[in-house]
Each structure stands twice: as C-alpha cells, then as structure tokens.
Short mmCIF file of C-alpha atoms in Angstrom, two decimals:
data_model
loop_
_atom_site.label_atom_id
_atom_site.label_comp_id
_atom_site.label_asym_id
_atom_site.label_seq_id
_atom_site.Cartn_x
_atom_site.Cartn_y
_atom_site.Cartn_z
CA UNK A 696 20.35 34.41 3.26
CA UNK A 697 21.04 32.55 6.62
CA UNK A 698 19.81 29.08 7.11
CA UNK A 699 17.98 30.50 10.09
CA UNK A 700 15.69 32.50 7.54
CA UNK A 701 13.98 29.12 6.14
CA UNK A 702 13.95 26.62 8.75
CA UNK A 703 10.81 26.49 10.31
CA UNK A 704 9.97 27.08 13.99
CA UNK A 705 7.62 24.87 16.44
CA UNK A 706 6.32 25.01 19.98
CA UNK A 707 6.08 22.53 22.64
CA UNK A 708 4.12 23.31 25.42
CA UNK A 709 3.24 21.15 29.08
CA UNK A 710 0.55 23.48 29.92
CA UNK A 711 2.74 25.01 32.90
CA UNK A 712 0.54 25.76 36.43
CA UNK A 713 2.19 29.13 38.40
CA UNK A 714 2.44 28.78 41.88
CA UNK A 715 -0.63 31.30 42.05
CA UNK A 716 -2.40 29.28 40.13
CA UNK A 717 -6.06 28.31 41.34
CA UNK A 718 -6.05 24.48 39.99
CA UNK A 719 -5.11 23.53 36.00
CA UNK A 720 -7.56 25.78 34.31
CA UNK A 721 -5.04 29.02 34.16
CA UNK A 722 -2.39 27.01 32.25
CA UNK A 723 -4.81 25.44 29.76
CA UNK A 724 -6.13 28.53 28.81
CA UNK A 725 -2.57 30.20 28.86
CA UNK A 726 -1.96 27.47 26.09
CA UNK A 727 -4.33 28.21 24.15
CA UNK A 728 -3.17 32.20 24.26
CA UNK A 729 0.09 30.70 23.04
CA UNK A 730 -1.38 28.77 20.50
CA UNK A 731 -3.10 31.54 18.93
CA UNK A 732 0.03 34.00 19.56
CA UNK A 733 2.80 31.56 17.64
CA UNK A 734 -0.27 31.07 15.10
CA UNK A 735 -0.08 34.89 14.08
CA UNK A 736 3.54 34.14 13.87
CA UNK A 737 3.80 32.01 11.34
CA UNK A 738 5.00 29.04 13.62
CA UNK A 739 4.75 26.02 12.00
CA UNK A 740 3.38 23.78 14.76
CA UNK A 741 2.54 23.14 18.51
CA UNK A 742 2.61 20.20 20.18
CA UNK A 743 1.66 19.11 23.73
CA UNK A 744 3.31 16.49 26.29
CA UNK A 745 1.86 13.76 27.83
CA UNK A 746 3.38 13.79 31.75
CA UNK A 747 1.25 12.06 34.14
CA UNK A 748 1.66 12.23 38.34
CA UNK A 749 3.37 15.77 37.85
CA UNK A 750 2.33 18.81 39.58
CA UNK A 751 2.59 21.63 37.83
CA UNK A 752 2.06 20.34 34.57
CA UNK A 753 -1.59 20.41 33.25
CA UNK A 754 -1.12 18.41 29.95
CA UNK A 755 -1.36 14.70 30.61
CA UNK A 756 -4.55 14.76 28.34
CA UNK A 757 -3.13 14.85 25.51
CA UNK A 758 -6.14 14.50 22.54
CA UNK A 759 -8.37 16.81 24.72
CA UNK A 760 -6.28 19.30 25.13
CA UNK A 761 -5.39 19.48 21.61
CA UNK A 762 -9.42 19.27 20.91
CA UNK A 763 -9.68 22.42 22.44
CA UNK A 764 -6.29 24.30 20.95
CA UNK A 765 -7.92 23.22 17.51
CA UNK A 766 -11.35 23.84 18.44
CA UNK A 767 -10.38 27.76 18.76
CA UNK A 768 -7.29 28.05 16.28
CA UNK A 769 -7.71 27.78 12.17
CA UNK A 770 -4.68 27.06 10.40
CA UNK A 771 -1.98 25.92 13.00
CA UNK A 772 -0.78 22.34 13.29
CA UNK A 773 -0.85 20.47 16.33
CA UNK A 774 0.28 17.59 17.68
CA UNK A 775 1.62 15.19 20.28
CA UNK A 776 5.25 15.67 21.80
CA UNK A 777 4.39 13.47 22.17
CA UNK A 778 1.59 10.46 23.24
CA UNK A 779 3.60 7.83 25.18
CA UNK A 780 2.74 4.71 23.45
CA UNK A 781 3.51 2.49 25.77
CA UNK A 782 0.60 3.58 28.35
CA UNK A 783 -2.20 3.12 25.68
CA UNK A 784 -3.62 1.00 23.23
CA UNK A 785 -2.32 1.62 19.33
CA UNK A 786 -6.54 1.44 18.81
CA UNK A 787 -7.69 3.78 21.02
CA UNK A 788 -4.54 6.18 20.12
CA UNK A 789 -5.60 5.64 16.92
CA UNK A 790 -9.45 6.50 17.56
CA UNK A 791 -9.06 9.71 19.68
CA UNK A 792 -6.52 11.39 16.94
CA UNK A 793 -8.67 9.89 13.87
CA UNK A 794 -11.36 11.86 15.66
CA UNK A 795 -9.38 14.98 15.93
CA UNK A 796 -7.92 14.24 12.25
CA UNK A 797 -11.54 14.40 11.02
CA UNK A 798 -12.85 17.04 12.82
CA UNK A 799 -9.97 18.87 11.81
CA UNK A 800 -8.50 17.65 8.47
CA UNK A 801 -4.91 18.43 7.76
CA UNK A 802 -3.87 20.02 10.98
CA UNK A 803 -2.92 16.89 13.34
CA UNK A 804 -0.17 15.30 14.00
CA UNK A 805 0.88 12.37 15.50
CA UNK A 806 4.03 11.88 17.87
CA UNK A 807 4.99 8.90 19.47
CA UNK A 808 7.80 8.16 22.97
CA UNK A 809 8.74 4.84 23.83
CA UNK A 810 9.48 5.93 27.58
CA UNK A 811 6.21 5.67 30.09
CA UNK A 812 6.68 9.62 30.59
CA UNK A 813 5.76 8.48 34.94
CA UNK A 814 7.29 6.62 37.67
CA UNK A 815 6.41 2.89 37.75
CA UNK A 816 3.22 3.57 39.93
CA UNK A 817 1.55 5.31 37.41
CA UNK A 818 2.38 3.29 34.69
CA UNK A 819 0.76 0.85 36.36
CA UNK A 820 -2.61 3.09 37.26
CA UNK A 821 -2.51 3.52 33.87
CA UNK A 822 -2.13 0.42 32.04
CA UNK A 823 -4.44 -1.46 34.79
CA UNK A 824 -4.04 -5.03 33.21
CA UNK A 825 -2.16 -3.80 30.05
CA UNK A 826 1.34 -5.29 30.10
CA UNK A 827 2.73 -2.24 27.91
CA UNK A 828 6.83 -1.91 27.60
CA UNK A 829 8.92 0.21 25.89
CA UNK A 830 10.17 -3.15 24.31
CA UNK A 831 7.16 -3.92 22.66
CA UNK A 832 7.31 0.44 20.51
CA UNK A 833 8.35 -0.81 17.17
CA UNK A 834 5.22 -3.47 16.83
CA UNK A 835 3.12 -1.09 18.74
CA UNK A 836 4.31 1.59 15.75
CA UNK A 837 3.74 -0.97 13.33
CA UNK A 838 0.36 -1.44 14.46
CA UNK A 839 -0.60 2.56 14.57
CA UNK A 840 0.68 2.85 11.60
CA UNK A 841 -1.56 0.03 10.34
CA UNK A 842 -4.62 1.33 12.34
CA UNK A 843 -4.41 4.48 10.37
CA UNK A 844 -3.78 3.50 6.69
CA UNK A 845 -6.03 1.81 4.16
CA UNK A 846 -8.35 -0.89 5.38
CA UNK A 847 -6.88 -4.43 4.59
CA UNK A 848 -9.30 -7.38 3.36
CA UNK A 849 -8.84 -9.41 5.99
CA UNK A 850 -8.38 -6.83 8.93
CA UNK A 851 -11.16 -7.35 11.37
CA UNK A 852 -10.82 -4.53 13.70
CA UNK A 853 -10.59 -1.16 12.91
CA UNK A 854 -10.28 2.41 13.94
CA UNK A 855 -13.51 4.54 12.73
CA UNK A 856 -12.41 7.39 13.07
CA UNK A 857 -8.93 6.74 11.88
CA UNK A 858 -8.23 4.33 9.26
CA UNK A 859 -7.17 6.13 6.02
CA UNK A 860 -6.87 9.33 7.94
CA UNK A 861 -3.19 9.69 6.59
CA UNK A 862 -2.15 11.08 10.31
CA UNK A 863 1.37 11.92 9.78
CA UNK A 864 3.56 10.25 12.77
CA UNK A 865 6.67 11.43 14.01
CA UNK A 866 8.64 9.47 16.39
CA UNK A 867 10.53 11.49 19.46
CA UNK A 868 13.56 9.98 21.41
CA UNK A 869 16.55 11.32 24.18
CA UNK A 870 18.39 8.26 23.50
CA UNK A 871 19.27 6.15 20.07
CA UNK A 872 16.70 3.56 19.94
CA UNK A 873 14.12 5.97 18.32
CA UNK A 874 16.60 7.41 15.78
CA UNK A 875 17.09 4.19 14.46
CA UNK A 876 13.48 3.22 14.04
CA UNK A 877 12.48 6.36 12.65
CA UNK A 878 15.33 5.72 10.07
CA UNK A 879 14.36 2.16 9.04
CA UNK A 880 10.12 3.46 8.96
CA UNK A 881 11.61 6.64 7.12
CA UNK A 882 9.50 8.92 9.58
CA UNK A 883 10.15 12.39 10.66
CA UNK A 884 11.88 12.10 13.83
CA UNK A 885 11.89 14.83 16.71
CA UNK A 886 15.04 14.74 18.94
CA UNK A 887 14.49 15.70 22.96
CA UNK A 888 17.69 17.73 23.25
CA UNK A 889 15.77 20.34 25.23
CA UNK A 890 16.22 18.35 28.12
CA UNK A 891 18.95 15.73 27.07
CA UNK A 892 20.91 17.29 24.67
CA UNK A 893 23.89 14.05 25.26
CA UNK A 894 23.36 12.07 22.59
CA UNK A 895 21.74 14.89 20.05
CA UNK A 896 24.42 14.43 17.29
CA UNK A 897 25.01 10.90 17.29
CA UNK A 898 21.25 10.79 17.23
CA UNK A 899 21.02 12.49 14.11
CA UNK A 900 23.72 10.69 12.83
CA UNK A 901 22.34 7.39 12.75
CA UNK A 902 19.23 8.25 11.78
CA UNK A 903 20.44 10.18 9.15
CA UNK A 904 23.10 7.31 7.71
CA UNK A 905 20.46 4.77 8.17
CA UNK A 906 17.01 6.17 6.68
CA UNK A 907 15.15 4.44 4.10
CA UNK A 908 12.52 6.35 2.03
CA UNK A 909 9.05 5.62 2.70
CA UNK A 910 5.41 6.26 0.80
CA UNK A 911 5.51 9.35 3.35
CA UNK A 912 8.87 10.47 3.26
CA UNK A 913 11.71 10.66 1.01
CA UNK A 914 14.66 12.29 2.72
CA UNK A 915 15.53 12.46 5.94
CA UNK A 916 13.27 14.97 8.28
CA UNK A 917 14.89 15.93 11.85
CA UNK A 918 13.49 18.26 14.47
CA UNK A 919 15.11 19.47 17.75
CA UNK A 920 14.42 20.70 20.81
CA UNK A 921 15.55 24.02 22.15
CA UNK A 922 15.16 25.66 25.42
CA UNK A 923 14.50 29.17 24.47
CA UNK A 924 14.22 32.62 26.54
CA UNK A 925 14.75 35.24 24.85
CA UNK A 926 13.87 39.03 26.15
CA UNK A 927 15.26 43.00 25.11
CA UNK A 928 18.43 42.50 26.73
CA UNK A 929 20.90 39.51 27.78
CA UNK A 930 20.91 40.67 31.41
CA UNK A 931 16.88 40.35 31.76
CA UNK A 932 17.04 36.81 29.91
CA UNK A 933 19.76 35.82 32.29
CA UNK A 934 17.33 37.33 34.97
CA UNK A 935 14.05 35.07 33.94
CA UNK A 936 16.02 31.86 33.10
CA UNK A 937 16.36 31.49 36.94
CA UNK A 938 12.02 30.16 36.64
CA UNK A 939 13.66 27.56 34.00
CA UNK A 940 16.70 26.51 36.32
CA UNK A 941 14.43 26.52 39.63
CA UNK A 942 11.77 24.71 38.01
CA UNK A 943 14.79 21.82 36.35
CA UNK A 944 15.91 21.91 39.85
CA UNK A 945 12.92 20.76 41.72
CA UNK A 946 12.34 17.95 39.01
CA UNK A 947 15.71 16.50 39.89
CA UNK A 948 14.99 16.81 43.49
CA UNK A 949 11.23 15.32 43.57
CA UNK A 950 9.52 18.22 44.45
CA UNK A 951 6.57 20.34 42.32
CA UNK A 952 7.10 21.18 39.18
CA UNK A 953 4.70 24.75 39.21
CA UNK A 954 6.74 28.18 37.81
CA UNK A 955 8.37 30.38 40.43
CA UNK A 956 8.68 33.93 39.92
CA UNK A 957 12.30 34.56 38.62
CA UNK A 958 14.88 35.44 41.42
CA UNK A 959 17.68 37.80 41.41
CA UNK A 960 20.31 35.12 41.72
CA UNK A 961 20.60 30.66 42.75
CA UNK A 962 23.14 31.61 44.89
CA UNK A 963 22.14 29.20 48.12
CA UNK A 964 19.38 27.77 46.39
CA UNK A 965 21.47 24.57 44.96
CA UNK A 966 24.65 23.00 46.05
CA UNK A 967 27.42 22.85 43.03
CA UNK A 968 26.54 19.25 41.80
CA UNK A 969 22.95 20.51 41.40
CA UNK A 970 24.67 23.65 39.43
CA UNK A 971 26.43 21.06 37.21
CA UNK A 972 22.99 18.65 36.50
CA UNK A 973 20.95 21.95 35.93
CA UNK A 974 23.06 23.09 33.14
CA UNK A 975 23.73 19.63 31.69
CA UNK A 976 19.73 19.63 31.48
CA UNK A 977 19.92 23.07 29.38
CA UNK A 978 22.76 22.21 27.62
CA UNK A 979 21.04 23.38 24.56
CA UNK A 980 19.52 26.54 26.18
CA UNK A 981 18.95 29.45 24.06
CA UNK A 982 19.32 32.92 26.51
CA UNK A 983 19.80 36.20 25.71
CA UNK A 984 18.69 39.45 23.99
CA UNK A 985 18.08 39.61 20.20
CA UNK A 986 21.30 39.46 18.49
CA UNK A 987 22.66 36.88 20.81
CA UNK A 988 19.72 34.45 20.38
CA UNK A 989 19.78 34.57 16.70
CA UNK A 990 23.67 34.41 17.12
CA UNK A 991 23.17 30.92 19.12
CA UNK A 992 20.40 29.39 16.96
CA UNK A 993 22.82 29.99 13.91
CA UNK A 994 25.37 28.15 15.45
CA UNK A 995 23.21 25.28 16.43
CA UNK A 996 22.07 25.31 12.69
CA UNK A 997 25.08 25.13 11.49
CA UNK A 998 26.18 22.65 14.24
CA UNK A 999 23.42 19.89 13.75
CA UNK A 1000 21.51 20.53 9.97
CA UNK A 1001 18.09 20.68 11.54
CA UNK A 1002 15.47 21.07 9.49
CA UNK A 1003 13.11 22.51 12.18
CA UNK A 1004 13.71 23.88 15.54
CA UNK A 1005 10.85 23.06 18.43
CA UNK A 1006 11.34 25.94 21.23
CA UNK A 1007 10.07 25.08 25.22
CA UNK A 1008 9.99 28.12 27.06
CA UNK A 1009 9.31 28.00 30.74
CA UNK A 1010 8.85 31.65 31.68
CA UNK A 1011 7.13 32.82 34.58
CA UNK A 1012 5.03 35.75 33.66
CA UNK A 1013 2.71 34.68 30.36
CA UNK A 1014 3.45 37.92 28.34
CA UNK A 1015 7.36 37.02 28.67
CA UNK A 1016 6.96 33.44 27.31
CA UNK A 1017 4.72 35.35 24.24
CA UNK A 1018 7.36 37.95 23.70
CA UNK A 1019 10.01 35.27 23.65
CA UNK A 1020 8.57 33.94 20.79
CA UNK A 1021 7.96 37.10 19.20
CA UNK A 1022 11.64 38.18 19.59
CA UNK A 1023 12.44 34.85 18.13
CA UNK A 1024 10.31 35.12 14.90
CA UNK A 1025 11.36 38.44 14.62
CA UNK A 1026 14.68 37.14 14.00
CA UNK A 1027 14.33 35.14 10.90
#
C-alpha cells in the first residue's frame, strides 16, 4: 500500500471573489459548498486565511466565517490557516474560538502566523494602539496557550469561553522561525510551501531534529501545503492553471487578486522574470490528469515524510475546484 493511501488530506480556502462576482457573498457561500463537498470526502480538515486589504479575497474574518462553515457542516474540522497573531489580542483570539470550541466541541482548530498577513497600513488600522510584532509570537503563543488550558489560582483574567477548551493549536510558517518554536512547544506545525516552497525541507528538518514531546503531542506532526489542480486530462489542468498563474501574477504586481477565467495561453501577459517568480511561487504545484497527480503527490511523499497534505486550489469555475478534489480523493 502507498504512503499516499493513509496520509490524510486538508483544505485551505481564502474564500476566492470571481471577477463576476456581485460583492463577497458568492465566495462565502462557494466555501461553504466546498466545505460540505471535501466533507463527503472524507477530508480531514478545512481551514480559512486571515488576509486583510486584499481584493478578491473574502476571508479576513476568520472566526465568523468558520461560525458559519460549522454552523451548516457536522463532522468536519475546521480551523485557522491561519489567525495572524500578531494583529489581535491572545484574549480575544482566545474568546471568539472558545466560543466556536463550545458551540461546536471537537471540531476547531486553532492556527497561528507570526507575519501581519497586510501591508504596514493595515496593520496599523488594525492594531489601533496595539503595539503587536512578530517579535513578541512566542510569548503571545505562550499566553494563548495559557488562555486556553486549566484555570491557574492566581490567574485573574480569563477567557469564558475558552479556558479548558483543549483547542488544539498548530503553528504555520514560510520561513524557519516557526519550525523551531513549534519544535521546542511540541505542536503540530503546518508548513506554507504552497506559496514558498524555499525553505520547505530545511523547515521540516529542524523542526523535526529539534521537537520535544508535549502533554499534546508526542512525535513530531508536519503538514504541507500543496497547490493542487487536478482535472480528466493533463492538457485541461495545464489549461485552468493559467486562473492560478494570472491570479499569482497580479499579487506580485499590486493589482486585484479576484479569479480570471482561464486563458488559452500567458504568452504576452508577463515578461520572463515574471515567468520565473510565478513558478518559483508554485514550486510545489500539483497539475495534471489522474495518474500524473497521484504520480506527483507520491513523490512529494516520499520527498518530505508529511504526515498530511493541505491542498489550495484556485480554479475559476466552482465545479472545477470541487472536481479537483474529487479526482484527488479518488486517488488514495
């Protein structure tokens, strides 16, 4: 039996807004059809983004939007891909997913960035007169971490609902610092290789040489990212992938983030150096048909030991990002 039989498959999702689309209401209920299609799958999990100042992506909301995936699903997990801790308080992070943690027992998850996830001007609109810094994630951890265990005898503020909620907490990362931390808190840890797939094996190298048991985990746990678009045939992947690479494109260049419809070929739509940043971007990029998606996600198995695989899929038309994922669970 192939390793790709057992390891489990996730979903993140950004709530992605068409170019058609009439405001952020489309995409947010598209998510919640994907939600309930990877559900009937057997996925494991979904999680949602936090992105703030980004148009074309509807999921800067994070604990509301998962309110409503979990209001209208039953047994799927879901989760932040994750919160970015340095734009919020560790209480009221801590009070808005021990509300969704009770209202929803075992299904919620809880995954923290270090990185502000928005250009300087809206971390500041966000923080107001919060001085919050990616310096100060491991005592903001620490404090989360804190906020949602066992009340202490001489803690005098607390997170109703939240403390002894047993959230699990996963910390994310593109670069080292998070592998690391996740190592020495022995916490699952959730790599971002589906958009900076650099630094994925050294990554998983330290935090796999330096992890130290905890109460919540005792071996290393390690999930990765993977952009995946997968359709009946290579050439018609090939042919939709050009909504990822436009899409990757305009990021780079400043401009809005919403899906284009696929086109027949970038030729004249970005200069070679763009070519070049576009693909380094989807290094990781799982296209084709069938046989040559499960051929690639083998590989990558093989390649990095990753216990669970997290697929983005940035498709144009909604019934090709669901059928990507049905070709992919079809495969194991």
């Amino acid at each position: 039996m192939s390793q790709l039989s057992h390891t489990p498959f996730a979903v993140l999702d950004l709530a992605p807004m068409r170019d058609d689309d009439a405001g952020p209401g489309p995409a947010l209920r598209r998510s919640l059809d994907l939600a309930r299609h990877v559900e009937r799958l057997g996925f494991s999990r979904l999680w949602v983004a936090e992105h703030h100042n980004m148009e074309g992506i509807a999921s800067s909301a994070t604990a509301v939007l998962l309110g409503y995936l979990a209001a209208n699903t039953s047994t799927l997990r879901l989760g932040s891909g994750g919160v970015m801790l340095p734009n919020h308080a560790p209480l009221v992070v801590a009070e808005q997913f021990g509300t969704l943690a009770a209202l929803y027992p075992g299904r919620i998850e809880l995954g923290l960035g270090r990185a502000p996830g928005a250009d300087q001007a809206t971390a500041r609109a966000l923080r107001r007169d919060r001085l919050g810094s990616p310096d100060d994630f491991p005592e903001d951890v620490a404090e989360l971490q804190a906020l949602l265990g066992p009340r202490q005898p001489e803690q005098r503020v607390i997170a109703l609902p939240g403390m002894d909620s047993g959230i699990p907490i996963w910390l994310l990362g593109s670069s080292l610092f998070s592998a690391q931390l996740a190592a020495e808190r022995g916490l699952p840890y959730a790599f971002a290789s589906h958009f900076a797939p650099r630094y994925l094996h050294q990554a998983l190298r330290i935090y796999r040489e330096n992890f130290r048991p905890s109460a919540v985990l005792d071996k290393p746990y390690a999930m990765i990212g993977v952009p995946l678009i997968a359709a009946p045939s290579d050439e018609e992947a090939e042919f939709l992938a050009t909504s990822a690479y436009q899409r990757v494109l305009a990021l780079m260049r400043g401009e809005s983030l919403v899906l284009r419809p696929p086109v027949e070929s970038m030729a004249g739509r970005w200069q070679p150096h763009e070519q070049a940043a576009v693909g380094d971007f989807l290094g990781l990029a799982v296209i084709g048909g069938p046989q040559k998606v499960r051929a690639r996600l083998e590989v990558l198995l093989e390649q990095t030991g990753a216990d669970e695989l997290i697929f983005t899929c940035d498709l144009y038309q909604p019934e090709h990002r669901l059928r990507s994922f049905e070709i992919a669970a079809g495969l194991r």
